[in-house]
């Protein structure tokens, strides 16, 4: 009964008593707007954590202390690693532009490869010194080549004529010869005179308009020294103008050998007395030319 009576007064407290109890209770301070606890709260909360660590150390059980310290270390680690990780995240972005030009340069270099650059260079052997015999043979070949070139352009091998004193012809004497080249035939008559040359009753400058052809026709006279000492009359027919000029040269050279037989060896050596038998090859049946075949079509 007494217990019931004691509980009733506690439950049926007056409003004045409730106000007194509220005043006696400690005021709870709300957290600040920044989310950080006030200085008094932080001081009140820190001792329990220190007390718990001290108790764990005293009891010798390190596991709870490690568990309590782990969250604190984890909370501190992200705060320290966050600034370090931000540049790491930015590094790929910075590397990408640098790698892109490098790849583009590599592609351009591959495209600009010169064809055949991978092939081995041709080894050039050093020039060896020629012996006396080889040097003499090489010089002889060069002289022969130069002589042939001069003959083609109508120049003599020597400035001095073959006959130092040309033979004098009597007024009535005449020498004739026939020259041939390809299909051209030239009949030449040489008499004493002042050096007039007529071809088919026309002057040589008129009949052979090209200077090269004129030099070819007059080559035996120039090289033998009879130019300006004899008159030459020529009748030529057949072939073209080039073949006719060569035929006239052949005929004049043969006539000069009749006048002065001493000229024969030198004129023979220079190829003026040799009958040039080279002619165009005839056309064959079934072909377009001498050896040209019509185009073959498989289908």
Short mmCIF file of N, CA and C in Angstrom, two decimals, residues 151-243:
data_model
loop_
_atom_site.label_atom_id
_atom_site.label_comp_id
_atom_site.label_asym_id
_atom_site.label_seq_id
_atom_site.Cartn_x
_atom_site.Cartn_y
_atom_site.Cartn_z
N UNK A 151 83.14 11.16 -139.54
CA UNK A 151 82.75 10.77 -140.90
C UNK A 151 81.27 11.02 -141.15
N UNK A 152 80.46 10.78 -140.11
CA UNK A 152 79.02 10.99 -140.27
C UNK A 152 78.70 12.46 -140.49
N UNK A 153 79.43 13.33 -139.81
CA UNK A 153 79.15 14.76 -139.98
C UNK A 153 79.97 15.38 -141.10
N UNK A 154 80.80 14.57 -141.78
CA UNK A 154 81.51 15.05 -142.96
C UNK A 154 82.83 15.71 -142.67
N UNK A 155 83.42 15.42 -141.51
CA UNK A 155 84.71 16.00 -141.19
C UNK A 155 85.81 14.98 -141.42
N UNK A 156 86.99 15.43 -141.85
CA UNK A 156 88.11 14.54 -142.11
C UNK A 156 88.88 14.23 -140.84
N UNK A 157 89.64 13.15 -140.90
CA UNK A 157 90.47 12.77 -139.76
C UNK A 157 91.64 13.73 -139.60
N UNK A 158 92.12 14.26 -140.69
CA UNK A 158 93.29 15.13 -140.65
C UNK A 158 92.97 16.42 -141.38
N UNK A 159 93.58 17.47 -140.92
CA UNK A 159 93.38 18.75 -141.58
C UNK A 159 94.09 18.79 -142.93
N UNK A 160 95.23 18.17 -143.00
CA UNK A 160 95.98 18.16 -144.26
C UNK A 160 95.36 17.19 -145.25
N UNK A 161 95.30 17.50 -146.53
CA UNK A 161 94.73 16.58 -147.53
C UNK A 161 95.60 15.34 -147.70
N UNK A 162 94.98 14.29 -148.27
CA UNK A 162 95.70 13.04 -148.49
C UNK A 162 96.79 13.22 -149.53
N UNK A 163 96.47 13.95 -150.58
CA UNK A 163 97.46 14.19 -151.63
C UNK A 163 98.01 15.60 -151.48
N UNK A 164 99.27 15.69 -151.12
CA UNK A 164 99.86 17.01 -150.92
C UNK A 164 99.92 17.79 -152.24
N UNK A 165 100.16 17.08 -153.34
CA UNK A 165 100.20 17.72 -154.66
C UNK A 165 99.21 16.98 -155.58
N UNK A 166 97.97 17.50 -155.70
CA UNK A 166 96.98 16.82 -156.56
C UNK A 166 97.49 16.74 -157.99
N UNK A 167 97.13 15.64 -158.64
CA UNK A 167 97.55 15.42 -160.03
C UNK A 167 96.84 16.42 -160.94
N UNK A 168 97.55 16.89 -161.95
CA UNK A 168 96.98 17.82 -162.91
C UNK A 168 96.41 17.06 -164.08
N UNK A 169 95.18 17.42 -164.44
CA UNK A 169 94.48 16.76 -165.53
C UNK A 169 94.63 17.60 -166.80
N UNK A 170 94.76 16.88 -167.91
CA UNK A 170 94.81 17.56 -169.21
C UNK A 170 93.42 18.08 -169.54
N UNK A 171 93.35 18.92 -170.52
CA UNK A 171 92.08 19.55 -170.85
C UNK A 171 91.04 18.59 -171.37
N UNK A 172 91.45 17.56 -172.09
CA UNK A 172 90.47 16.64 -172.69
C UNK A 172 90.24 15.39 -171.84
N UNK A 173 91.03 15.16 -170.79
CA UNK A 173 90.92 13.93 -169.99
C UNK A 173 89.68 13.99 -169.11
N UNK A 174 89.01 12.86 -168.99
CA UNK A 174 87.84 12.71 -168.11
C UNK A 174 87.86 11.32 -167.50
N UNK A 175 87.39 11.24 -166.28
CA UNK A 175 87.35 9.96 -165.55
C UNK A 175 85.93 9.77 -165.04
N UNK A 176 85.40 8.59 -165.26
CA UNK A 176 84.02 8.29 -164.87
C UNK A 176 84.00 7.08 -163.93
N UNK A 177 82.95 7.04 -163.09
CA UNK A 177 82.77 5.92 -162.16
C UNK A 177 81.30 5.90 -161.75
N UNK A 178 80.90 4.76 -161.22
CA UNK A 178 79.51 4.57 -160.79
C UNK A 178 79.50 4.27 -159.29
N UNK A 179 78.68 5.02 -158.59
CA UNK A 179 78.53 4.80 -157.15
C UNK A 179 77.12 4.35 -156.81
N UNK A 180 77.00 3.51 -155.78
CA UNK A 180 75.70 2.96 -155.40
C UNK A 180 75.53 3.02 -153.88
N UNK A 181 74.29 3.18 -153.51
CA UNK A 181 73.91 3.12 -152.08
C UNK A 181 72.41 2.87 -152.02
N UNK A 182 72.03 1.78 -151.34
CA UNK A 182 70.63 1.36 -151.28
C UNK A 182 70.14 1.15 -152.71
N UNK A 183 69.10 1.87 -153.10
CA UNK A 183 68.58 1.73 -154.47
C UNK A 183 68.95 2.93 -155.34
N UNK A 184 69.91 3.76 -154.88
CA UNK A 184 70.33 4.93 -155.65
C UNK A 184 71.58 4.57 -156.47
N UNK A 185 71.62 5.08 -157.68
CA UNK A 185 72.76 4.85 -158.59
C UNK A 185 73.22 6.21 -159.11
N UNK A 186 74.50 6.51 -158.93
CA UNK A 186 75.06 7.79 -159.35
C UNK A 186 76.19 7.55 -160.35
N UNK A 187 76.13 8.21 -161.53
CA UNK A 187 77.19 8.15 -162.54
C UNK A 187 77.96 9.46 -162.49
N UNK A 188 79.27 9.36 -162.21
CA UNK A 188 80.09 10.53 -161.95
C UNK A 188 81.12 10.68 -163.06
N UNK A 189 81.32 11.93 -163.52
CA UNK A 189 82.34 12.26 -164.52
C UNK A 189 83.16 13.41 -163.95
N UNK A 190 84.50 13.20 -163.91
CA UNK A 190 85.40 14.21 -163.35
C UNK A 190 86.30 14.72 -164.48
N UNK A 191 86.39 16.05 -164.60
CA UNK A 191 87.25 16.71 -165.59
C UNK A 191 87.99 17.85 -164.89
N UNK A 192 89.00 18.32 -165.58
CA UNK A 192 89.75 19.45 -165.02
C UNK A 192 88.87 20.70 -165.06
N UNK A 193 88.97 21.53 -164.02
CA UNK A 193 88.13 22.72 -163.97
C UNK A 193 88.42 23.53 -162.72
N UNK A 194 87.43 24.35 -162.34
CA UNK A 194 87.59 25.26 -161.22
C UNK A 194 86.81 24.83 -159.98
N UNK A 195 86.30 23.61 -159.97
CA UNK A 195 85.63 23.08 -158.77
C UNK A 195 84.13 23.13 -158.81
N UNK A 196 83.53 23.22 -160.01
CA UNK A 196 82.06 23.25 -160.11
C UNK A 196 81.52 21.83 -159.98
N UNK A 197 80.44 21.69 -159.22
CA UNK A 197 79.79 20.38 -159.03
C UNK A 197 78.33 20.53 -159.41
N UNK A 198 77.91 19.73 -160.38
CA UNK A 198 76.51 19.73 -160.82
C UNK A 198 75.92 18.34 -160.61
N UNK A 199 74.71 18.34 -160.09
CA UNK A 199 73.97 17.09 -159.86
C UNK A 199 72.65 17.22 -160.59
N UNK A 200 72.49 16.35 -161.63
CA UNK A 200 71.28 16.40 -162.47
C UNK A 200 71.05 17.80 -163.03
N UNK A 201 72.18 18.40 -163.54
CA UNK A 201 72.17 19.72 -164.18
C UNK A 201 71.77 20.84 -163.23
N UNK A 202 71.95 20.64 -161.96
CA UNK A 202 71.71 21.67 -160.96
C UNK A 202 72.90 21.73 -160.01
N UNK A 203 73.06 22.87 -159.35
CA UNK A 203 74.16 23.00 -158.41
C UNK A 203 73.95 22.10 -157.19
N UNK A 204 75.07 21.73 -156.59
CA UNK A 204 74.97 20.81 -155.46
C UNK A 204 74.24 21.47 -154.28
N UNK A 205 74.40 22.79 -154.14
CA UNK A 205 73.70 23.48 -153.06
C UNK A 205 72.21 23.50 -153.29
N UNK A 206 71.81 23.48 -154.57
CA UNK A 206 70.38 23.49 -154.89
C UNK A 206 69.77 22.09 -154.80
N UNK A 207 70.55 21.10 -155.21
CA UNK A 207 69.99 19.74 -155.24
C UNK A 207 69.95 19.13 -153.84
N UNK A 208 71.02 19.36 -153.06
CA UNK A 208 71.05 18.88 -151.67
C UNK A 208 70.89 20.09 -150.75
N UNK A 209 69.69 20.35 -150.28
CA UNK A 209 69.47 21.57 -149.49
C UNK A 209 70.13 21.52 -148.11
N UNK A 210 70.38 20.35 -147.59
CA UNK A 210 70.96 20.24 -146.26
C UNK A 210 72.48 20.26 -146.34
N UNK A 211 73.10 20.97 -145.39
CA UNK A 211 74.56 21.08 -145.38
C UNK A 211 75.21 19.74 -145.10
N UNK A 212 74.56 18.91 -144.32
CA UNK A 212 75.13 17.59 -144.01
C UNK A 212 75.23 16.74 -145.27
N UNK A 213 74.18 16.75 -146.10
CA UNK A 213 74.20 15.96 -147.32
C UNK A 213 75.24 16.51 -148.30
N UNK A 214 75.41 17.84 -148.33
CA UNK A 214 76.42 18.43 -149.21
C UNK A 214 77.83 18.00 -148.78
N UNK A 215 78.07 17.98 -147.45
CA UNK A 215 79.39 17.57 -146.97
C UNK A 215 79.65 16.09 -147.25
N UNK A 216 78.60 15.26 -147.19
CA UNK A 216 78.77 13.83 -147.48
C UNK A 216 79.16 13.64 -148.94
N UNK A 217 78.50 14.37 -149.84
CA UNK A 217 78.78 14.21 -151.26
C UNK A 217 80.19 14.70 -151.62
N UNK A 218 80.66 15.77 -150.98
CA UNK A 218 81.97 16.34 -151.31
C UNK A 218 83.11 15.79 -150.45
N UNK A 219 82.85 14.84 -149.59
CA UNK A 219 83.87 14.36 -148.66
C UNK A 219 85.12 13.82 -149.36
N UNK A 220 85.03 13.00 -150.41
CA UNK A 220 86.27 12.51 -151.06
C UNK A 220 87.12 13.63 -151.65
N UNK A 221 86.48 14.65 -152.23
CA UNK A 221 87.23 15.76 -152.82
C UNK A 221 87.94 16.56 -151.74
N UNK A 222 87.27 16.79 -150.63
CA UNK A 222 87.86 17.61 -149.56
C UNK A 222 89.06 16.90 -148.94
N UNK A 223 88.91 15.59 -148.67
CA UNK A 223 89.98 14.87 -147.97
C UNK A 223 91.14 14.48 -148.89
N UNK A 224 90.88 14.45 -150.18
CA UNK A 224 91.97 14.12 -151.11
C UNK A 224 92.69 15.37 -151.61
N UNK A 225 92.13 16.56 -151.39
CA UNK A 225 92.78 17.80 -151.83
C UNK A 225 92.43 18.20 -153.23
N UNK A 226 91.43 17.55 -153.86
CA UNK A 226 91.06 17.89 -155.24
C UNK A 226 89.91 18.89 -155.29
N UNK A 227 89.46 19.37 -154.18
CA UNK A 227 88.35 20.33 -154.20
C UNK A 227 88.85 21.66 -154.78
N UNK A 228 88.13 22.16 -155.75
CA UNK A 228 88.51 23.41 -156.42
C UNK A 228 89.45 23.20 -157.60
N UNK A 229 89.89 21.93 -157.85
CA UNK A 229 90.80 21.67 -158.97
C UNK A 229 90.12 20.92 -160.11
N UNK A 230 88.97 20.33 -159.87
CA UNK A 230 88.27 19.53 -160.90
C UNK A 230 86.80 19.92 -160.89
N UNK A 231 86.16 19.67 -162.04
CA UNK A 231 84.71 19.83 -162.17
C UNK A 231 84.07 18.46 -162.13
N UNK A 232 82.91 18.38 -161.49
CA UNK A 232 82.23 17.10 -161.32
C UNK A 232 80.81 17.25 -161.85
N UNK A 233 80.42 16.29 -162.70
CA UNK A 233 79.04 16.20 -163.19
C UNK A 233 78.49 14.84 -162.77
N UNK A 234 77.29 14.90 -162.21
CA UNK A 234 76.69 13.69 -161.65
C UNK A 234 75.28 13.56 -162.18
N UNK A 235 74.94 12.29 -162.55
CA UNK A 235 73.54 11.94 -162.85
C UNK A 235 73.16 10.83 -161.87
N UNK A 236 72.15 11.12 -161.05
CA UNK A 236 71.75 10.18 -160.00
C UNK A 236 70.25 9.98 -160.08
N UNK A 237 69.84 8.76 -159.79
CA UNK A 237 68.41 8.45 -159.77
C UNK A 237 68.18 7.31 -158.78
N UNK A 238 66.93 7.16 -158.41
CA UNK A 238 66.53 6.08 -157.50
C UNK A 238 66.79 6.44 -156.04
N UNK A 239 65.95 5.85 -155.20
CA UNK A 239 66.13 6.03 -153.77
C UNK A 239 65.76 7.42 -153.29
N UNK A 240 66.20 7.72 -152.09
CA UNK A 240 65.91 9.02 -151.50
C UNK A 240 67.11 9.93 -151.55
N UNK A 241 66.94 11.11 -150.98
CA UNK A 241 67.98 12.12 -151.08
C UNK A 241 69.22 11.72 -150.29
N UNK A 242 69.05 11.03 -149.16
CA UNK A 242 70.20 10.59 -148.37
C UNK A 242 70.97 9.49 -149.09
N UNK A 243 70.26 8.55 -149.66
CA UNK A 243 70.94 7.49 -150.42
C UNK A 243 71.64 8.03 -151.64
#
